[in-house]
CSV table of C-alpha atoms in Angstrom, one decimal:
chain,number,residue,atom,x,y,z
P,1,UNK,CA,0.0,0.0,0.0
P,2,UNK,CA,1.3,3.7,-0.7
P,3,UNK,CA,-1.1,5.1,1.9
P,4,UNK,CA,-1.7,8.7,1.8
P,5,UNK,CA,-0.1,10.3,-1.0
P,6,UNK,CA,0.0,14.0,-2.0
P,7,UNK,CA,0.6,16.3,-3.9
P,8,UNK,CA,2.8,18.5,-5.4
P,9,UNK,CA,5.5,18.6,-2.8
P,10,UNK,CA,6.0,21.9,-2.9
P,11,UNK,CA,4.1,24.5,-4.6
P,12,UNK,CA,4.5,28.6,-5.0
P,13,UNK,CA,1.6,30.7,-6.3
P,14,UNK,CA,1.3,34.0,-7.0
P,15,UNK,CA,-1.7,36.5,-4.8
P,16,UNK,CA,-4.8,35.5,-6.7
P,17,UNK,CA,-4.0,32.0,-8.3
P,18,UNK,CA,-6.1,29.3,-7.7
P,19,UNK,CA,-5.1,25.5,-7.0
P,20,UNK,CA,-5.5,21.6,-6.3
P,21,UNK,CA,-4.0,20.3,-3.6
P,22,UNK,CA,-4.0,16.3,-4.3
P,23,UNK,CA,-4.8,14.0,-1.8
P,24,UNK,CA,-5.1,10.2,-2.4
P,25,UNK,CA,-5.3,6.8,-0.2
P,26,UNK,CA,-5.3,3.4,-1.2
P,27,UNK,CA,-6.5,1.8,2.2
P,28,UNK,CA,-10.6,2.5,1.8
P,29,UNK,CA,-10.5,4.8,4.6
P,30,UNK,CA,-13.9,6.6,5.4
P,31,UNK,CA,-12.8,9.5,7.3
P,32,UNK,CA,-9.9,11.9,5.2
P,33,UNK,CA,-9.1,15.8,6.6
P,34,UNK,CA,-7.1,18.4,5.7
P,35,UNK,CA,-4.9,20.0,7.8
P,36,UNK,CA,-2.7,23.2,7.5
P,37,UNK,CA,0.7,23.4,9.9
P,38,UNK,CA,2.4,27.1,10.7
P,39,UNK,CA,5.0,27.8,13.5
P,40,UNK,CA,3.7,27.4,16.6
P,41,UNK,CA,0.2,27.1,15.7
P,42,UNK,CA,0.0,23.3,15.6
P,43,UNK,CA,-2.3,21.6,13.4
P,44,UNK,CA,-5.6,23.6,12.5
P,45,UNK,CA,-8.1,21.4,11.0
P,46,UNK,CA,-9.3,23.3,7.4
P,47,UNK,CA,-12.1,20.6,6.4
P,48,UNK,CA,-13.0,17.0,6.6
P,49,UNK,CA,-15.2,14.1,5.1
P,50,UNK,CA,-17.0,11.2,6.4
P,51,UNK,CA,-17.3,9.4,3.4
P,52,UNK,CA,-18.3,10.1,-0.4
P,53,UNK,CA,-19.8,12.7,-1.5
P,54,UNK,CA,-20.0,14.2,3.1
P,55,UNK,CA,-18.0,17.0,3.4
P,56,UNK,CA,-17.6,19.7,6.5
P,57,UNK,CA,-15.6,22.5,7.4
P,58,UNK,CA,-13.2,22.8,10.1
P,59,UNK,CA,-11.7,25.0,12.4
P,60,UNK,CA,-9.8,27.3,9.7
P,61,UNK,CA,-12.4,26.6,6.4
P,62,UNK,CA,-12.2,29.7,4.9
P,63,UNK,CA,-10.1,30.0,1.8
P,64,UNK,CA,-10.7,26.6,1.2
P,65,UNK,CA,-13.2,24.2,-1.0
P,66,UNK,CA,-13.1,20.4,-0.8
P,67,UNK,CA,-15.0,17.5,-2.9
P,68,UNK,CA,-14.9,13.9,-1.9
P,69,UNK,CA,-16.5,12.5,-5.4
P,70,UNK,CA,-14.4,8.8,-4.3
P,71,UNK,CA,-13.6,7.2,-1.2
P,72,UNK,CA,-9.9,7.3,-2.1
P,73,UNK,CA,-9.5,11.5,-3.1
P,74,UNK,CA,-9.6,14.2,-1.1
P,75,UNK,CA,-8.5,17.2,-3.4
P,76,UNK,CA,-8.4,21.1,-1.6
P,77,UNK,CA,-8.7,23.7,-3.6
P,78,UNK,CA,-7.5,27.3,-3.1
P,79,UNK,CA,-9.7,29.1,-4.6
P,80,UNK,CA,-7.9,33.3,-4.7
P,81,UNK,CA,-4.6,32.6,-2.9
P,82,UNK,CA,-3.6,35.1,-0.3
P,83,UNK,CA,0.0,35.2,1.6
P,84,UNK,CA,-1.5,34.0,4.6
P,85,UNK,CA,-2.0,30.9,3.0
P,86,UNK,CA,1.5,29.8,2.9
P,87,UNK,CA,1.6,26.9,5.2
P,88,UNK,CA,2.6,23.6,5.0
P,89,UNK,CA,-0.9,21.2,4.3
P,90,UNK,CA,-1.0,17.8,5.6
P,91,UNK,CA,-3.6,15.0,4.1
P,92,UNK,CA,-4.8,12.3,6.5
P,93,UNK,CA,-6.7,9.3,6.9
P,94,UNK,CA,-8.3,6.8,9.0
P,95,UNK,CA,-10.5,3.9,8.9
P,96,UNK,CA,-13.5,6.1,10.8
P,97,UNK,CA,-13.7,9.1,12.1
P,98,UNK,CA,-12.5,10.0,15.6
P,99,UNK,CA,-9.8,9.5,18.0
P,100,UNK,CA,-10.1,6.1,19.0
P,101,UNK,CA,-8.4,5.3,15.3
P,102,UNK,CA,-5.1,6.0,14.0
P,103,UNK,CA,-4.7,8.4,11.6
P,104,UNK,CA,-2.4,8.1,8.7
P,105,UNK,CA,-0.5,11.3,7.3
P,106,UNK,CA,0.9,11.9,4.0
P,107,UNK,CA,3.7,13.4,3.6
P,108,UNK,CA,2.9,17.5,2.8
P,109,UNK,CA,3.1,19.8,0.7
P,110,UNK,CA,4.6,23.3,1.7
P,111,UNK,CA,2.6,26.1,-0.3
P,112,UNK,CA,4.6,29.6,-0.6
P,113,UNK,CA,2.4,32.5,-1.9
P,114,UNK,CA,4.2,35.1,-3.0
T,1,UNK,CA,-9.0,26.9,19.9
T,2,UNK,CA,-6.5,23.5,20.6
T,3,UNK,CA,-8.5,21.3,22.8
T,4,UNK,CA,-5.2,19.6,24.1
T,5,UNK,CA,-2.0,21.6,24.8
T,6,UNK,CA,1.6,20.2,25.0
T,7,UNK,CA,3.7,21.0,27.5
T,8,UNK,CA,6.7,21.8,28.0
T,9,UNK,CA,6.5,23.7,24.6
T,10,UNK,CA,10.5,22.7,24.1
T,11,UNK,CA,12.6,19.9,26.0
T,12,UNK,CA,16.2,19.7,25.1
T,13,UNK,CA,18.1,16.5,27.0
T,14,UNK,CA,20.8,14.0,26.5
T,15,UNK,CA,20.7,10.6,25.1
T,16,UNK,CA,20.1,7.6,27.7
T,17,UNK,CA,18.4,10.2,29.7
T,18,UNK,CA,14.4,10.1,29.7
T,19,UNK,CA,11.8,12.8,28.4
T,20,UNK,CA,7.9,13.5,29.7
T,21,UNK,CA,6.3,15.9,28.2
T,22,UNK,CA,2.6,16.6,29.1
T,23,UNK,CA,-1.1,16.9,27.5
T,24,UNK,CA,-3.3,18.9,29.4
T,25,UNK,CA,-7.4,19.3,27.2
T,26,UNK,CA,-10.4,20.9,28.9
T,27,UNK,CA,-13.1,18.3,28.4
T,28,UNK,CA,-14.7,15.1,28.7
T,29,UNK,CA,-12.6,12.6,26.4
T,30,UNK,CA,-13.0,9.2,25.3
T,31,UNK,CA,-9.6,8.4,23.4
T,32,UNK,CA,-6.2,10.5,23.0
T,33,UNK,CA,-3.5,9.7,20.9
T,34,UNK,CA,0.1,10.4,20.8
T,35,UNK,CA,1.6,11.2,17.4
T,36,UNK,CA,5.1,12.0,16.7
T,37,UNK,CA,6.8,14.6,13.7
T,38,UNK,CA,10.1,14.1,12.2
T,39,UNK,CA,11.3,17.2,10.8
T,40,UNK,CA,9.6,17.9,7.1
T,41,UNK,CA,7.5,14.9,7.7
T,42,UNK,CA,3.9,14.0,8.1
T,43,UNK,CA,2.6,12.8,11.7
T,44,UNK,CA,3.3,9.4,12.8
T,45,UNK,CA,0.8,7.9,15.3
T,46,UNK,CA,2.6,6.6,18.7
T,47,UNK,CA,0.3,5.6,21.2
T,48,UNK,CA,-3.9,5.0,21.5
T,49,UNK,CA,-4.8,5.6,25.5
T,50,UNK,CA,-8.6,4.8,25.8
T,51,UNK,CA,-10.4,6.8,28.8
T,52,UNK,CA,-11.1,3.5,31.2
T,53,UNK,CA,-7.3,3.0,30.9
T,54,UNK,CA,-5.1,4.4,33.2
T,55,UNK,CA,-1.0,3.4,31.5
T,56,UNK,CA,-0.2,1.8,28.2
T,57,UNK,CA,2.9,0.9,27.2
T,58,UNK,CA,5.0,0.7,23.8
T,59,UNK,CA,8.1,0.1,23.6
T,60,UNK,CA,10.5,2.8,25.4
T,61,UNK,CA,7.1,4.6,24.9
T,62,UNK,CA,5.0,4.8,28.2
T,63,UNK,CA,1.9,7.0,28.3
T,64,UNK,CA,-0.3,8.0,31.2
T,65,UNK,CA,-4.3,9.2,31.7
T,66,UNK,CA,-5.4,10.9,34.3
T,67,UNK,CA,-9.4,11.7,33.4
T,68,UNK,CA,-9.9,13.6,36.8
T,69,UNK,CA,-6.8,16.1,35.9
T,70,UNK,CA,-7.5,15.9,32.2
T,71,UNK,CA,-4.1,15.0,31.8
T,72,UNK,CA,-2.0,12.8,29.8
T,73,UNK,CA,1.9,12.4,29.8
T,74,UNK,CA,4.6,10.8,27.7
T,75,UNK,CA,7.4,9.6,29.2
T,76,UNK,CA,10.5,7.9,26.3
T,77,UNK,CA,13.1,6.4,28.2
T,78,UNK,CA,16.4,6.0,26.9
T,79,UNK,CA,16.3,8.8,24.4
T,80,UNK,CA,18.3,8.1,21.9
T,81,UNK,CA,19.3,11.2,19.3
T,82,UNK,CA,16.8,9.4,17.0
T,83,UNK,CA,14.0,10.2,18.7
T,84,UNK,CA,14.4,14.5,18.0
T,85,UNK,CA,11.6,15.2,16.7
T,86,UNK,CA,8.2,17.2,17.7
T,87,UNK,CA,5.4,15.1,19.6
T,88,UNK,CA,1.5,16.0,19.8
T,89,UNK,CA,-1.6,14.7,21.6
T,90,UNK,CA,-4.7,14.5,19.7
T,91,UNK,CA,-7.9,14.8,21.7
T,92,UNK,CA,-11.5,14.6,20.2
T,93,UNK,CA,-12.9,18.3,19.9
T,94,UNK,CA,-16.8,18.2,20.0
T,95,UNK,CA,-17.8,14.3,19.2
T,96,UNK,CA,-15.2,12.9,17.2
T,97,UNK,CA,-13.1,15.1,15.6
T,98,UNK,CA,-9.4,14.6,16.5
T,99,UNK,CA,-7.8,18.0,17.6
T,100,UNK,CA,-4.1,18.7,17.7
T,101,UNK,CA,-1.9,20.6,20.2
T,102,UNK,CA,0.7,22.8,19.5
T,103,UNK,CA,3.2,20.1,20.1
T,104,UNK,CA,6.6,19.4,22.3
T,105,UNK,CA,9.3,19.7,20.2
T,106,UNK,CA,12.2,17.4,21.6
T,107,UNK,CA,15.7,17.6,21.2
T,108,UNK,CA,18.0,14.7,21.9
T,109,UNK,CA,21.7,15.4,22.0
T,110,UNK,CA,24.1,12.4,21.2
């Protein structure tokens, strides 16, 4: 299994661009989230799903659109970049939702707008 | 706002000696996880703690719950310079969604 994938790896955009953050897992994990990462902030949870076609926002959503048209992809889009979006964004997965299962990380992708 | 919080924010030790750093979250929980951060890397997941448990153990990996404190600590004997890295409870923020603390980031010196 690859497990959670994404990408690009890294990514700079321009103030206004939009893009697709990839997200892909290969273990038929329900529950998939997005989460962004800046210095000492921790993680900020940006929006999650529950399964095909159930999306929801998080605790930082704005900014931010999600689909989850399959049970393996998870894209994020950005849809008018701003500075304050530069970040590094993590994918992850689990078999349900909640904290009584692991989650599974992929690896990130660090997002400079310029 | 972070449901759990990490404490000490920093820890800085020398191999063979041991490192607890501390979870403190602000309500009712059912499960908190441990997860650990090499630099540039996603999170890896540690430890599963379950609220009717009190201590699990993994490895050099022990982790404590204290429900009435609304506590949980991480103790890696040992260290080894392998184990720098940043280290972060997850707690559940309203009914299941796992919510991240700011993290302890740990360094080990050889």
């Amino acid at each position: 299994n690859a497990g959670v994938t994404q990408t690009p790896k890294f990514q700079v955009l321009k103030t206004g661009q939009s893009m697709t953050l990839q997200c892909a897992q290969d273990m038929n994990h329900e529950y998939m989230s997005w989460y962004r990462q800046d210095p000492g902030m921790g993680l900020r949870l940006i929006h999650y799903s529950v399964g095909a076609g159930i999306t929801d926002q998080g605790e930082v959503p704005n900014g931010y659109n999600v689909s989850r048209s399959t049970t393996e992809d998870f894209p994020l889009r950005l849809l008018s970049a701003a500075p304050s979006q530069t970040s590094v964004y993590f994918c992850a997965s689990s078999p349900f939702p909640g904290v009584g299962y692991e989650q599974y990380f992929g690896p990130g992708t660090r997002l400079t707008v310029t | 706002s972070q449901q759990g919080e990490e404490d000490p924010q920093a820890l800085s030790i020398q191999e063979g000696e041991n490192a607890t750093m501390n979870c403190s979250y602000k309500t009712s929980i059912n499960n908190l996880q441990w997860y650990r951060q090499n630099s540039g890397r996603g999170l890896v997941h540690l430890i599963l703690i379950r609220s009717n448990e009190r201590e699990k153990h993994s490895g050099r990996l022990r982790v404590t719950l204290d429900t009435s404190k609304k506590s949980s600590s991480l103790l890696i004997t040992a260290s080894r310079a392998a184990d720098t890295a940043s280290y972060f409870c997850a707690t559940e923020r309203g009914s299941y969604i796992p919510t991240f603390g700011r993290g302890t980031s740990l360094i080990v010196h050889p």
